[in-house]
Amino acid sequence: MNTQALINTASALVAGDKGLLAMDESTATCNKRFAALGIPQDEEMRRDYRALLITTPGLSAGISGAILYDETIHQRTREGTSFLNVLIDSGILPGIKVDMGTKDMAGHPGEKITEGLDGLRERLIAYGEMGARFAKWRAVFTIGDGTPSQSCIETNAQDLARYAALCQETGLVPVVEPEVLMDGAHTLEQCSAVTEEVLHEVFSQLYAQRVMLEGIILKPNMVLPGLTCPQQATANEIADATVTCLLQAVPAAVPGIAFLSGGQPAELATLRLNAMNVRFKSRLPWALAFSFARAIQQPALEIWAGQPEQVAAAQCALLHRIRCNQAARRGDYNALYEHP
Ligand code: 13P
């Protein structure tokens, strides 16, 4: 394992005010998003859409790395340039989602386990040879009646740690994504308690599997009240709850925390990230960055809607969200960014 190279890659992913562009939706998820907008759900349209994203002029000013999906990492633009080369040539680190999705956990109604460890070492080696520099694995936890169970937390955390150890052995930085879902009526406090418990278990397993913490990125949820909780929270309350929770559970050796958006409206995700950096940035051991999919892509996807003449307008919308999130990293985002 080249320790220094892993540290350098992890640091580069959260450097300055940049963040990650998560564009690793599985085919099923991408098709679902397309279907909602009446976009044909075939490989060519998925290729055109992902090409739109990665060829956005100026993308690398705000994006340090892009997370691809297996179909996408093998694709080329209409002009014939491989997506990997488009990214590498523009100075963006290519990453790859390597989990095989979530499946029902046997004996645990309502809970999910992430699959994908079988053959993972060989897949990581192959992706590394293609040019990938980092990888991603997502586990999900649902807050409900008796969930998440201890066994769901332990098993998913151990799998995340085994994945992370294999990544580092192969020279790829693991992006470790334990996601406590927003669905449900739980309170901010309940989300905080569950997120803290999950993160404690994840870091305990990372330690047990000898993962070098300086060479990972953590990709957690923000601490939020459930979508149907009657008591919603302000951006400042969410910032306080999230950072307080992370300080309890995330070792200082971790270089960066890049949040998922989890279905939050784009502007709210930005506002909340900004509140965290305004209130805490100078006192934190790790960078607080973004690794959004929906909260960075959705406006662009809606503008494109499958129409070639809308590519430039969609790229503008993507760049706009990126600039807003860069401002949130610096802690100087405000309403004027959205409505100048
Ligand atoms: P969202 O930002 O849409 O939650 O997606 C992030 C991600 O990578 C999910 O695995």
mmCIF file of N, CA and C and ligand atoms in Angstrom, residues 22 24 136 138 177 219 260-262 291-294, ligand 1:
data_model
loop_
_atom_site.group_PDB
_atom_site.id
_atom_site.type_symbol
_atom_site.label_atom_id
_atom_site.label_comp_id
_atom_site.label_asym_id
_atom_site.label_seq_id
_atom_site.Cartn_x
_atom_site.Cartn_y
_atom_site.Cartn_z
ATOM 1 N N ALA A 22 -21.378 13.343 -7.423
ATOM 2 C CA ALA A 22 -21.846 11.956 -7.407
ATOM 3 C C ALA A 22 -22.742 11.752 -8.627
ATOM 4 N N ASP A 24 -23.187 8.408 -9.879
ATOM 5 C CA ASP A 24 -23.015 6.955 -9.879
ATOM 6 C C ASP A 24 -24.337 6.234 -9.703
ATOM 7 N N LYS A 136 -16.484 4.043 -3.984
ATOM 8 C CA LYS A 136 -17.560 4.369 -3.045
ATOM 9 C C LYS A 136 -18.406 3.144 -2.737
ATOM 10 N N ARG A 138 -22.016 2.291 -0.334
ATOM 11 C CA ARG A 138 -23.083 2.903 0.469
ATOM 12 C C ARG A 138 -23.843 1.838 1.249
ATOM 13 N N GLU A 177 -19.643 5.398 2.940
ATOM 14 C CA GLU A 177 -20.948 6.074 2.975
ATOM 15 C C GLU A 177 -21.982 5.313 3.797
ATOM 16 N N LYS A 219 -18.569 9.810 3.938
ATOM 17 C CA LYS A 219 -19.715 10.416 3.238
ATOM 18 C C LYS A 219 -20.987 10.109 4.016
ATOM 19 N N LEU A 260 -23.620 13.416 1.673
ATOM 20 C CA LEU A 260 -24.599 13.075 0.644
ATOM 21 C C LEU A 260 -25.769 14.035 0.813
ATOM 22 N N SER A 261 -26.633 14.148 -0.197
ATOM 23 C CA SER A 261 -27.769 15.064 -0.034
ATOM 24 C C SER A 261 -29.038 14.328 0.379
ATOM 25 N N GLY A 262 -29.203 13.072 -0.013
ATOM 26 C CA GLY A 262 -30.255 12.229 0.547
ATOM 27 C C GLY A 262 -31.686 12.593 0.195
ATOM 28 N N SER A 291 -20.745 15.836 -1.491
ATOM 29 C CA SER A 291 -20.668 14.771 -2.492
ATOM 30 C C SER A 291 -22.103 14.472 -2.904
ATOM 31 N N PHE A 292 -22.739 15.486 -3.463
ATOM 32 C CA PHE A 292 -24.171 15.390 -3.750
ATOM 33 C C PHE A 292 -24.409 14.762 -5.125
ATOM 34 N N ALA A 293 -25.517 14.030 -5.210
ATOM 35 C CA ALA A 293 -26.023 13.617 -6.527
ATOM 36 C C ALA A 293 -27.243 14.477 -6.838
ATOM 37 N N ARG A 294 -28.374 14.155 -6.189
ATOM 38 C CA ARG A 294 -29.609 14.877 -6.520
ATOM 39 C C ARG A 294 -29.488 16.385 -6.304
HETATM 40 P P1 13P B 1 -27.675 11.973 -3.052
HETATM 41 O O1 13P B 1 -26.843 13.203 -2.875
HETATM 42 O O2 13P B 1 -28.746 12.111 -4.097
HETATM 43 O O3 13P B 1 -28.181 11.431 -1.743
HETATM 44 O O4 13P B 1 -26.725 10.852 -3.632
HETATM 45 C C1 13P B 1 -25.495 10.680 -3.060
HETATM 46 C C2 13P B 1 -25.023 9.322 -3.322
HETATM 47 O O5 13P B 1 -23.934 9.128 -3.782
HETATM 48 C C3 13P B 1 -25.922 8.201 -2.986
HETATM 49 O O6 13P B 1 -25.187 7.037 -2.913
#
